[in-house]
PDB file of C-alpha atoms in Angstrom:
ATOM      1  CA  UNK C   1       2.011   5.435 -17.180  1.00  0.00           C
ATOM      2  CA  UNK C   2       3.328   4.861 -13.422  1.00  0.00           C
ATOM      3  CA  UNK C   3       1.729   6.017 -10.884  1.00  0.00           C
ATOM      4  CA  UNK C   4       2.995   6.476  -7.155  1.00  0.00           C
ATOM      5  CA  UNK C   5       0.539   8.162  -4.867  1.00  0.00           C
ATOM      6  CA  UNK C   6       1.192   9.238  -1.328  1.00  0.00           C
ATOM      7  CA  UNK C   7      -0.934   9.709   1.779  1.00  0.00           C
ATOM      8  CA  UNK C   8      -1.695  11.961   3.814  1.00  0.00           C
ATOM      9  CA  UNK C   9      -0.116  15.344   1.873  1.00  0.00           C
ATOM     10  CA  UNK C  10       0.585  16.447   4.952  1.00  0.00           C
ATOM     11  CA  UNK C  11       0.197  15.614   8.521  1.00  0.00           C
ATOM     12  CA  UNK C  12       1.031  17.488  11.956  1.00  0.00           C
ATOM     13  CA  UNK C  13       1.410  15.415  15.427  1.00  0.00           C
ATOM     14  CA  UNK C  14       3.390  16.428  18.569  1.00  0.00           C
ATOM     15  CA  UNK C  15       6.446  15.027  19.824  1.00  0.00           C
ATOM     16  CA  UNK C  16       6.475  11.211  20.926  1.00  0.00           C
ATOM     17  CA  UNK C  17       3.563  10.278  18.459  1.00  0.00           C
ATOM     18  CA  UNK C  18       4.104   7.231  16.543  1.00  0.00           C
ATOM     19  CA  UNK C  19       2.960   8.075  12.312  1.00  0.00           C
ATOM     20  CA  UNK C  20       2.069   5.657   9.833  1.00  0.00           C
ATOM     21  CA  UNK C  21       2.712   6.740   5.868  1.00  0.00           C
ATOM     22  CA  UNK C  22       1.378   5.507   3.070  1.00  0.00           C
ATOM     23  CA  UNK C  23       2.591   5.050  -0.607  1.00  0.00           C
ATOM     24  CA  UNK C  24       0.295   3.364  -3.321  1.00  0.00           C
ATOM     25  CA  UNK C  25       1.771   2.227  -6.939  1.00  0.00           C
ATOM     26  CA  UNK C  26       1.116   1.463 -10.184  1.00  0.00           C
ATOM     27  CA  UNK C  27       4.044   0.300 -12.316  1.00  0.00           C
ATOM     28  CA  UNK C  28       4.980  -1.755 -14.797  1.00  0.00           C
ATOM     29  CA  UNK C  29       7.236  -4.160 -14.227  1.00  0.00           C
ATOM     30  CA  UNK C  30       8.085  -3.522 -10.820  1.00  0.00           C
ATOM     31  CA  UNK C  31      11.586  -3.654  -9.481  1.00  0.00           C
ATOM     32  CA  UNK C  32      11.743  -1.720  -6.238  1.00  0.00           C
ATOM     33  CA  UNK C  33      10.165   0.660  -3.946  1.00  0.00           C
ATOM     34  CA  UNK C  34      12.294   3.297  -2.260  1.00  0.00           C
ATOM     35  CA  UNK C  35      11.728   6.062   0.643  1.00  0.00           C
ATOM     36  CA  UNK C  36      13.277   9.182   0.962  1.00  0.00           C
ATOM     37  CA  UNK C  37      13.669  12.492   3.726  1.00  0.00           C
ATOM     38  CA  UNK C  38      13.480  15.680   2.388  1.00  0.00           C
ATOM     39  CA  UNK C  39      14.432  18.537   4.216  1.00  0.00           C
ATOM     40  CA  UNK C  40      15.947  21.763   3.184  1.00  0.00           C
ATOM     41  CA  UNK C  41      17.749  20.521   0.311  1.00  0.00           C
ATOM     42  CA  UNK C  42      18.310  17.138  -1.404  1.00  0.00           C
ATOM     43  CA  UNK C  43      16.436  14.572  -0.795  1.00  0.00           C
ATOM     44  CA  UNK C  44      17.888  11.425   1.368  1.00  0.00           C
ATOM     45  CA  UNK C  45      18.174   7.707   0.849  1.00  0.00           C
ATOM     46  CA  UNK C  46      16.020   5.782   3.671  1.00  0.00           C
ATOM     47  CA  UNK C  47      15.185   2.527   2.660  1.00  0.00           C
ATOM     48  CA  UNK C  48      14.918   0.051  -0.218  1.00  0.00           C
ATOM     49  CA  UNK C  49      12.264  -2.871  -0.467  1.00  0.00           C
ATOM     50  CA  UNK C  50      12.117  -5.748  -3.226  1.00  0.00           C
ATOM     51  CA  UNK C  51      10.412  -8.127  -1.182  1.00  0.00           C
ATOM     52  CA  UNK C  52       7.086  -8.225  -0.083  1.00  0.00           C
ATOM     53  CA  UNK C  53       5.986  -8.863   4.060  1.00  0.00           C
ATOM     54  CA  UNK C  54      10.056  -8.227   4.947  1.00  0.00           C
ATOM     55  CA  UNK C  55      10.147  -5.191   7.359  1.00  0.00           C
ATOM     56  CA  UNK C  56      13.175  -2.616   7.133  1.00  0.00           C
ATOM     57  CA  UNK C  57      14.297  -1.289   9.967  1.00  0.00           C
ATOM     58  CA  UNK C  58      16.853   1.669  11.155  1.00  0.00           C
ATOM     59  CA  UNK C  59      15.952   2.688  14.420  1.00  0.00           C
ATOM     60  CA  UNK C  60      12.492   4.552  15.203  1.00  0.00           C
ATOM     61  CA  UNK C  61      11.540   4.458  11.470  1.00  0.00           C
ATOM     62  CA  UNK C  62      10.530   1.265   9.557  1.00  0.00           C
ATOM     63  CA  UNK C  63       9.328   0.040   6.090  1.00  0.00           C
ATOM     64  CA  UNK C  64       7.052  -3.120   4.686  1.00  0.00           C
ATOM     65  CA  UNK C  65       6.025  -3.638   1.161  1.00  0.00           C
ATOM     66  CA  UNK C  66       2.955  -5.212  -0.100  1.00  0.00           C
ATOM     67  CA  UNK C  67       3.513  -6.218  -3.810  1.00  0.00           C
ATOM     68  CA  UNK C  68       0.205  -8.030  -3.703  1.00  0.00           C
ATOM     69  CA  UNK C  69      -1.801  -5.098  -2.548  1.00  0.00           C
ATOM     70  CA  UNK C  70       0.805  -2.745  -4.363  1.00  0.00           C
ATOM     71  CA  UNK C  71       1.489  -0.643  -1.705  1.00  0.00           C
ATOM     72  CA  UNK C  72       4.154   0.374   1.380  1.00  0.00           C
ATOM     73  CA  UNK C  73       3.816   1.891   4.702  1.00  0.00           C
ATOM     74  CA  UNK C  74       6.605   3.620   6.459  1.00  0.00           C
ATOM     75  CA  UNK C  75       6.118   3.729  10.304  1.00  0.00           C
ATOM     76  CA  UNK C  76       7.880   6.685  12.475  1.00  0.00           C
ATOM     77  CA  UNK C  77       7.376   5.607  16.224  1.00  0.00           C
ATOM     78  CA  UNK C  78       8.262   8.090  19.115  1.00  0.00           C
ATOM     79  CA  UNK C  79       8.951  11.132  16.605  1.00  0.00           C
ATOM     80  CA  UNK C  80      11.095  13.929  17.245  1.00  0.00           C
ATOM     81  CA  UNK C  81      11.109  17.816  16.091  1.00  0.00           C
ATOM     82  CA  UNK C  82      13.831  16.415  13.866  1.00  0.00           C
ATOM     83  CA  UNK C  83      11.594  13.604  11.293  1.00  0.00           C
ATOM     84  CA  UNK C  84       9.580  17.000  10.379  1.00  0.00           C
ATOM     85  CA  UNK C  85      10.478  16.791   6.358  1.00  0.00           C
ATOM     86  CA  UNK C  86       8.677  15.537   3.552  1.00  0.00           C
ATOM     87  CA  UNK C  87       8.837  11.740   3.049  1.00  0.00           C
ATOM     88  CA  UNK C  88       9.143  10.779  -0.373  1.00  0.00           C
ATOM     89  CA  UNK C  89       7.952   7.597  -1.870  1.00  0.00           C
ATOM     90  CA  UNK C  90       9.788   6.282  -5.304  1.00  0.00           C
ATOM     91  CA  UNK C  91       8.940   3.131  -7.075  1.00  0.00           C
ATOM     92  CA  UNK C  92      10.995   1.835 -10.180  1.00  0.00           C
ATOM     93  CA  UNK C  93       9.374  -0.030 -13.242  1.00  0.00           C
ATOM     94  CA  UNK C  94      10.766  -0.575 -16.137  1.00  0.00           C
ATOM     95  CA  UNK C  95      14.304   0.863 -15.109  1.00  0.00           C
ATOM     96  CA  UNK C  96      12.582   4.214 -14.463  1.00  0.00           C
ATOM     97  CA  UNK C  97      12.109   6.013 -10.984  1.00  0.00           C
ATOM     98  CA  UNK C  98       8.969   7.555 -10.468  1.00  0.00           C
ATOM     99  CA  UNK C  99       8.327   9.860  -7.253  1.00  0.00           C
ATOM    100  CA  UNK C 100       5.015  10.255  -5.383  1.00  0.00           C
ATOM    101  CA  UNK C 101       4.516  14.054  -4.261  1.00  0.00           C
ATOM    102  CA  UNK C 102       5.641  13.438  -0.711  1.00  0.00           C
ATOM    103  CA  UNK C 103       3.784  13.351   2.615  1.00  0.00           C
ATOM    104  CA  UNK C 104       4.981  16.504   4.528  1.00  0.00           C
ATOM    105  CA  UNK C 105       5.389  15.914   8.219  1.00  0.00           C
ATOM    106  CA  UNK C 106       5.487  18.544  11.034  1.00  0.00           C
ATOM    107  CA  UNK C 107       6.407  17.621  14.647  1.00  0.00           C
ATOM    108  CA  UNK C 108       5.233  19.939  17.176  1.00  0.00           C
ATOM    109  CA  UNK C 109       7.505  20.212  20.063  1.00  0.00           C
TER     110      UNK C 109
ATOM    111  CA  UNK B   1      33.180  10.742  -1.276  1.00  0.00           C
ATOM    112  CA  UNK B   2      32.193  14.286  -2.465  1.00  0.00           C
ATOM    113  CA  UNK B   3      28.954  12.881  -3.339  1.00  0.00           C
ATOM    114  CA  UNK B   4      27.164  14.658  -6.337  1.00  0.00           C
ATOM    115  CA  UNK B   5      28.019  17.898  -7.079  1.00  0.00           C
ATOM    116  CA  UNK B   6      25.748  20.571  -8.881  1.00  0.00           C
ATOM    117  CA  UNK B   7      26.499  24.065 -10.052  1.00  0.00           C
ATOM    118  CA  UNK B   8      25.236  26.824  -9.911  1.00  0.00           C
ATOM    119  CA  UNK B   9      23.746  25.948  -6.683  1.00  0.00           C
ATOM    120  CA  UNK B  10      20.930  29.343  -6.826  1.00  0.00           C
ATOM    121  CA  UNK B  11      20.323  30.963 -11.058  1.00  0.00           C
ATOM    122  CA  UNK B  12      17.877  34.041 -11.572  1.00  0.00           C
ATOM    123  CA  UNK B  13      17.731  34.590 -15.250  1.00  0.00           C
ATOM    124  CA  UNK B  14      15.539  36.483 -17.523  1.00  0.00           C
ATOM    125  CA  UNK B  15      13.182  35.254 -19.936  1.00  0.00           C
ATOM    126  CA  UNK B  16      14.683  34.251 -23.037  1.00  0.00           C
ATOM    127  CA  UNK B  17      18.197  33.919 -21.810  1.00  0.00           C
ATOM    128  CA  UNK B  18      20.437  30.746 -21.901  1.00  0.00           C
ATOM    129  CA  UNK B  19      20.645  28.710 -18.822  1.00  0.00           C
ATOM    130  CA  UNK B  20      23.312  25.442 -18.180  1.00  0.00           C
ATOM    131  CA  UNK B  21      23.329  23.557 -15.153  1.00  0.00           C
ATOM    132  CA  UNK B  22      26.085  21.165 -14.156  1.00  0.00           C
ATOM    133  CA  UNK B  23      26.883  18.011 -12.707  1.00  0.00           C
ATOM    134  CA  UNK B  24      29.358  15.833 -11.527  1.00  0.00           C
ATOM    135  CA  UNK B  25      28.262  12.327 -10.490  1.00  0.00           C
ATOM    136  CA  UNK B  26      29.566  10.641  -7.657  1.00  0.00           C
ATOM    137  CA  UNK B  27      32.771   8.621  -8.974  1.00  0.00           C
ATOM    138  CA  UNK B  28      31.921   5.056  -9.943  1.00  0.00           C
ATOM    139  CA  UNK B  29      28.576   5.724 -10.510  1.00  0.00           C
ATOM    140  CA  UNK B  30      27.084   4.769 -14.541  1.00  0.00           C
ATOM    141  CA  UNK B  31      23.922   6.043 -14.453  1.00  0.00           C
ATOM    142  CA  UNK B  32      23.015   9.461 -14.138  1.00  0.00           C
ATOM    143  CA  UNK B  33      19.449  11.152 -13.558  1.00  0.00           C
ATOM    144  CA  UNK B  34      18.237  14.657 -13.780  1.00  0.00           C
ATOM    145  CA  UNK B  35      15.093  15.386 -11.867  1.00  0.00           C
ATOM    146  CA  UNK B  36      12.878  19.015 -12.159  1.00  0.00           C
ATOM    147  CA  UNK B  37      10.755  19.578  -8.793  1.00  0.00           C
ATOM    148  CA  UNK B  38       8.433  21.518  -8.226  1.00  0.00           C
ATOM    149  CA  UNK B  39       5.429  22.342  -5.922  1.00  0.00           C
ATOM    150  CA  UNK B  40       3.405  21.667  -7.712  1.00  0.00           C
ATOM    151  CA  UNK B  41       4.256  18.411  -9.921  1.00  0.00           C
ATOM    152  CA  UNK B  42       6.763  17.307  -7.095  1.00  0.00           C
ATOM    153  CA  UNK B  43       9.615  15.486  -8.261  1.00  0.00           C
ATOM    154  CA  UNK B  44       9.594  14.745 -12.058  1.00  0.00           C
ATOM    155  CA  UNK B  45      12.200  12.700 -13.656  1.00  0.00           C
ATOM    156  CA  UNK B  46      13.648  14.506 -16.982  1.00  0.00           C
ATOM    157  CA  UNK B  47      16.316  12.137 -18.206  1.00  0.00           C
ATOM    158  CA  UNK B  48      18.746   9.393 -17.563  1.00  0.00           C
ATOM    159  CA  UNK B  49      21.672   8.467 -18.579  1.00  0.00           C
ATOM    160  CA  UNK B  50      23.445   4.618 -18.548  1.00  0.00           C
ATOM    161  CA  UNK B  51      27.011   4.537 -19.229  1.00  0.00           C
ATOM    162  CA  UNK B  52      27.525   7.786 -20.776  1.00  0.00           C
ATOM    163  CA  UNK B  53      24.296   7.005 -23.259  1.00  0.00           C
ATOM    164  CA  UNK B  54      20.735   9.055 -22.976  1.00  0.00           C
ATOM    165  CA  UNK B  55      18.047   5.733 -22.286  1.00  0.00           C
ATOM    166  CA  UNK B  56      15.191   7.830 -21.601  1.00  0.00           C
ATOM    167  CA  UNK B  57      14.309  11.594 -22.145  1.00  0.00           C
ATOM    168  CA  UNK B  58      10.532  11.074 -22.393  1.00  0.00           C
ATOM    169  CA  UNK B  59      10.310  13.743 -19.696  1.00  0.00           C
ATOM    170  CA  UNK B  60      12.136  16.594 -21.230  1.00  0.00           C
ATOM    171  CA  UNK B  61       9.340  19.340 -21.049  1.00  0.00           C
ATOM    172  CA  UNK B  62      10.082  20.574 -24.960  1.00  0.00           C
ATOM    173  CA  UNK B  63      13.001  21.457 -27.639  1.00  0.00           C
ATOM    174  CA  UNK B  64      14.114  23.674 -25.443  1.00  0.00           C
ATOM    175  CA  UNK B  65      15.596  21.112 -23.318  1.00  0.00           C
ATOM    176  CA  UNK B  66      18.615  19.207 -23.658  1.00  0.00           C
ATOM    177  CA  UNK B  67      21.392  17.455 -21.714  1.00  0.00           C
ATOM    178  CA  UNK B  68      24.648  15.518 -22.328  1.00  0.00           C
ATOM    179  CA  UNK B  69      26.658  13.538 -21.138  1.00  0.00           C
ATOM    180  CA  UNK B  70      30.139  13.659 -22.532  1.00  0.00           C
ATOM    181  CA  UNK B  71      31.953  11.939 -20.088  1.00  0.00           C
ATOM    182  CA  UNK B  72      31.351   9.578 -16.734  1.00  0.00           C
ATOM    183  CA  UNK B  73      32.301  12.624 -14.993  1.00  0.00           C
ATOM    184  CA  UNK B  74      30.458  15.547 -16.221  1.00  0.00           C
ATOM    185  CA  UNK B  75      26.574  15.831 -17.271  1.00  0.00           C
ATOM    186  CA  UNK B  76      25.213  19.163 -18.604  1.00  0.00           C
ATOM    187  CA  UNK B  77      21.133  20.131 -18.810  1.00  0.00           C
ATOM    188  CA  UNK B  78      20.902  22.822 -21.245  1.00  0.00           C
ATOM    189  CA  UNK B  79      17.421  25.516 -21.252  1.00  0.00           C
ATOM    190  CA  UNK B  80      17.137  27.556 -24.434  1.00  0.00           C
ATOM    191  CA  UNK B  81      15.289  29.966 -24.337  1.00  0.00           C
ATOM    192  CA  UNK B  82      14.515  29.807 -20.581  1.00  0.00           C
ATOM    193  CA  UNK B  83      10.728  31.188 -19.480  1.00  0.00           C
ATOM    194  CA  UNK B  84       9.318  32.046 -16.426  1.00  0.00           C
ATOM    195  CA  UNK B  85       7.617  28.217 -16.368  1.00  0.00           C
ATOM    196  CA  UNK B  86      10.984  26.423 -15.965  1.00  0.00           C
ATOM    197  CA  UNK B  87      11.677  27.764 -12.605  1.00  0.00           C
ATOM    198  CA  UNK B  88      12.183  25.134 -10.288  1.00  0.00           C
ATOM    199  CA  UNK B  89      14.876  23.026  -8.561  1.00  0.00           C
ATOM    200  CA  UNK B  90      16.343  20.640 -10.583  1.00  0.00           C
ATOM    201  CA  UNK B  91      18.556  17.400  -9.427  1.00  0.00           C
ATOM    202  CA  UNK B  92      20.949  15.679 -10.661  1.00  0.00           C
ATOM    203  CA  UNK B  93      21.141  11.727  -8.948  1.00  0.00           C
ATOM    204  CA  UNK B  94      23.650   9.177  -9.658  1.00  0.00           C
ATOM    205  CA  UNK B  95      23.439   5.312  -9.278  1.00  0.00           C
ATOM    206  CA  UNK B  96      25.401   2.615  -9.396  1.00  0.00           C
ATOM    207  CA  UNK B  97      22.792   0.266 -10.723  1.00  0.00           C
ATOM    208  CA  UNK B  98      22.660  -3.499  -9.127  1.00  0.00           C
ATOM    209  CA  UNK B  99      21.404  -6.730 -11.030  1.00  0.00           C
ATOM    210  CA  UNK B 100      17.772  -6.688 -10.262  1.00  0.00           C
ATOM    211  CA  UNK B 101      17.230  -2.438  -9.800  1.00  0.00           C
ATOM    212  CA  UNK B 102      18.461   0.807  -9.772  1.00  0.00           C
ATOM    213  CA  UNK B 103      20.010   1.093  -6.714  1.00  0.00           C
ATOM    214  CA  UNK B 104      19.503   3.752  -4.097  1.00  0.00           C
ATOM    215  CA  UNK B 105      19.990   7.362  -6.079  1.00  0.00           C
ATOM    216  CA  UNK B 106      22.495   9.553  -4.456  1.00  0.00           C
ATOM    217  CA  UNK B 107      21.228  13.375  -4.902  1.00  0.00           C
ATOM    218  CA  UNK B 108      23.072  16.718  -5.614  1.00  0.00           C
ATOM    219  CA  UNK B 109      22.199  19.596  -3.499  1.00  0.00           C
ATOM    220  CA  UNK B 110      19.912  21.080  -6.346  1.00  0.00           C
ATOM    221  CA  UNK B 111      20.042  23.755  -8.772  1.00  0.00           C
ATOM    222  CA  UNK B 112      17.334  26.759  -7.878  1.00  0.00           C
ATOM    223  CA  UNK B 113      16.371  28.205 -11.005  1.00  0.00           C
ATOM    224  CA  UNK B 114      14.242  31.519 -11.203  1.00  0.00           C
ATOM    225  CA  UNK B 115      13.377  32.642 -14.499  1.00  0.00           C
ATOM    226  CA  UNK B 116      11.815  36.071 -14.570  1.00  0.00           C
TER     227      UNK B 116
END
């Protein structure tokens, strides 16, 4: 069965702190590893990454896979009160999606 | 683009009673998910469909579960008889699958379901 596991569960840091994430897979036949916001409502598309070592970027927030190591990092620098959500990592095997629980961030002003 | 549209948006039901939830994938999208989440379990994927066709319901819950598809436009997840364990939000996503992957799922807003 896949497995996606996400860490910390939840973390709290004031404003201008730079946080690291951390999503760890098992999956078979691995496709694609995704990130996602979620705030009040549905979650939102962040990033996609296929390749390992290839950084995504889109502005303070940014993404590297490790398909050797089987796992992803995604890097908030200089946060804001608005990145508080819960980050969602989603890896695809065998043309299914599975979710990890999510890594809830709170920024204190 | 509308994006992917879900209805009701907020259900409280009792026990036993019928529930249908609705959704209309974003247009030019061929694959369709629904996803239950809750606290506890976090996002769990229940079914998906390709083209119109079911390829994967190995995480409908039980019988009481079902969903169709009977159009690219409209998808329909179907709880009979609802109980109090099935509350949850549940999600419908779309895709518009590339060669190699899924492609990035677009999400409705959600469907809050409370059964009491």
């Amino acid at each position: 069965e896949d497995k996606v596991v996400q860490s910390p569960l939840s973390l709290v840091v004031h404003e201008g702190d730079t946080v690291t994430l951390n999503c760890s897979y098992e999956v078979t036949n691995f496709r694609s590893l995704l990130w996602y916001k979620q705030e009040k409502k549905a979650p939102t598309f962040l990033f996609m990454l296929t390749s390992s070592g290839i950084e995504k970027k889109s502005g303070r927030l940014s993404s590297i896979l490790d398909k050797k190591e089987l796992f992803s990092i995604l890097n908030i620098t200089a946060t804001q009160t608005g990145d508080s959500a819960v980050y969602l990592c989603a890896v695809e095997g065998n043309e299914k999606l599975t979710f990890g629980t999510g890594t809830r961030l709170t920024i204190i002003p | 683009d509308a994006g992917v549209i879900q209805s009701p948006r907020h259900e409280v039901t009792e026990m036993g009673q019928e529930v249908t939830l609705r959704c209309k994938p974003i247009s030019g999208h061929n694959s369709l998910f629904w996803y239950r989440q809750t606290m506890m379990r976090g996002l769990e994927l229940l079914i998906y469909f390709n083209n119109n066709v079911p390829i994967d319901d190995s995480g409908m819950p039980e019988d009481r579960f079902s969903a169709k598809m009977p159009n690219a436009s409209f998808s329909t997840l179907k709880i009979q008889p609802s109980e109090p364990r099935d509350s949850a939000v549940y999600f419908c996503a779309s895709s518009f699958p590339g060669q190699t992957n899924t492609g990035e799922l677009f999400f409705g807003e959600g469907s809050r379901l409370t059964v009491l």
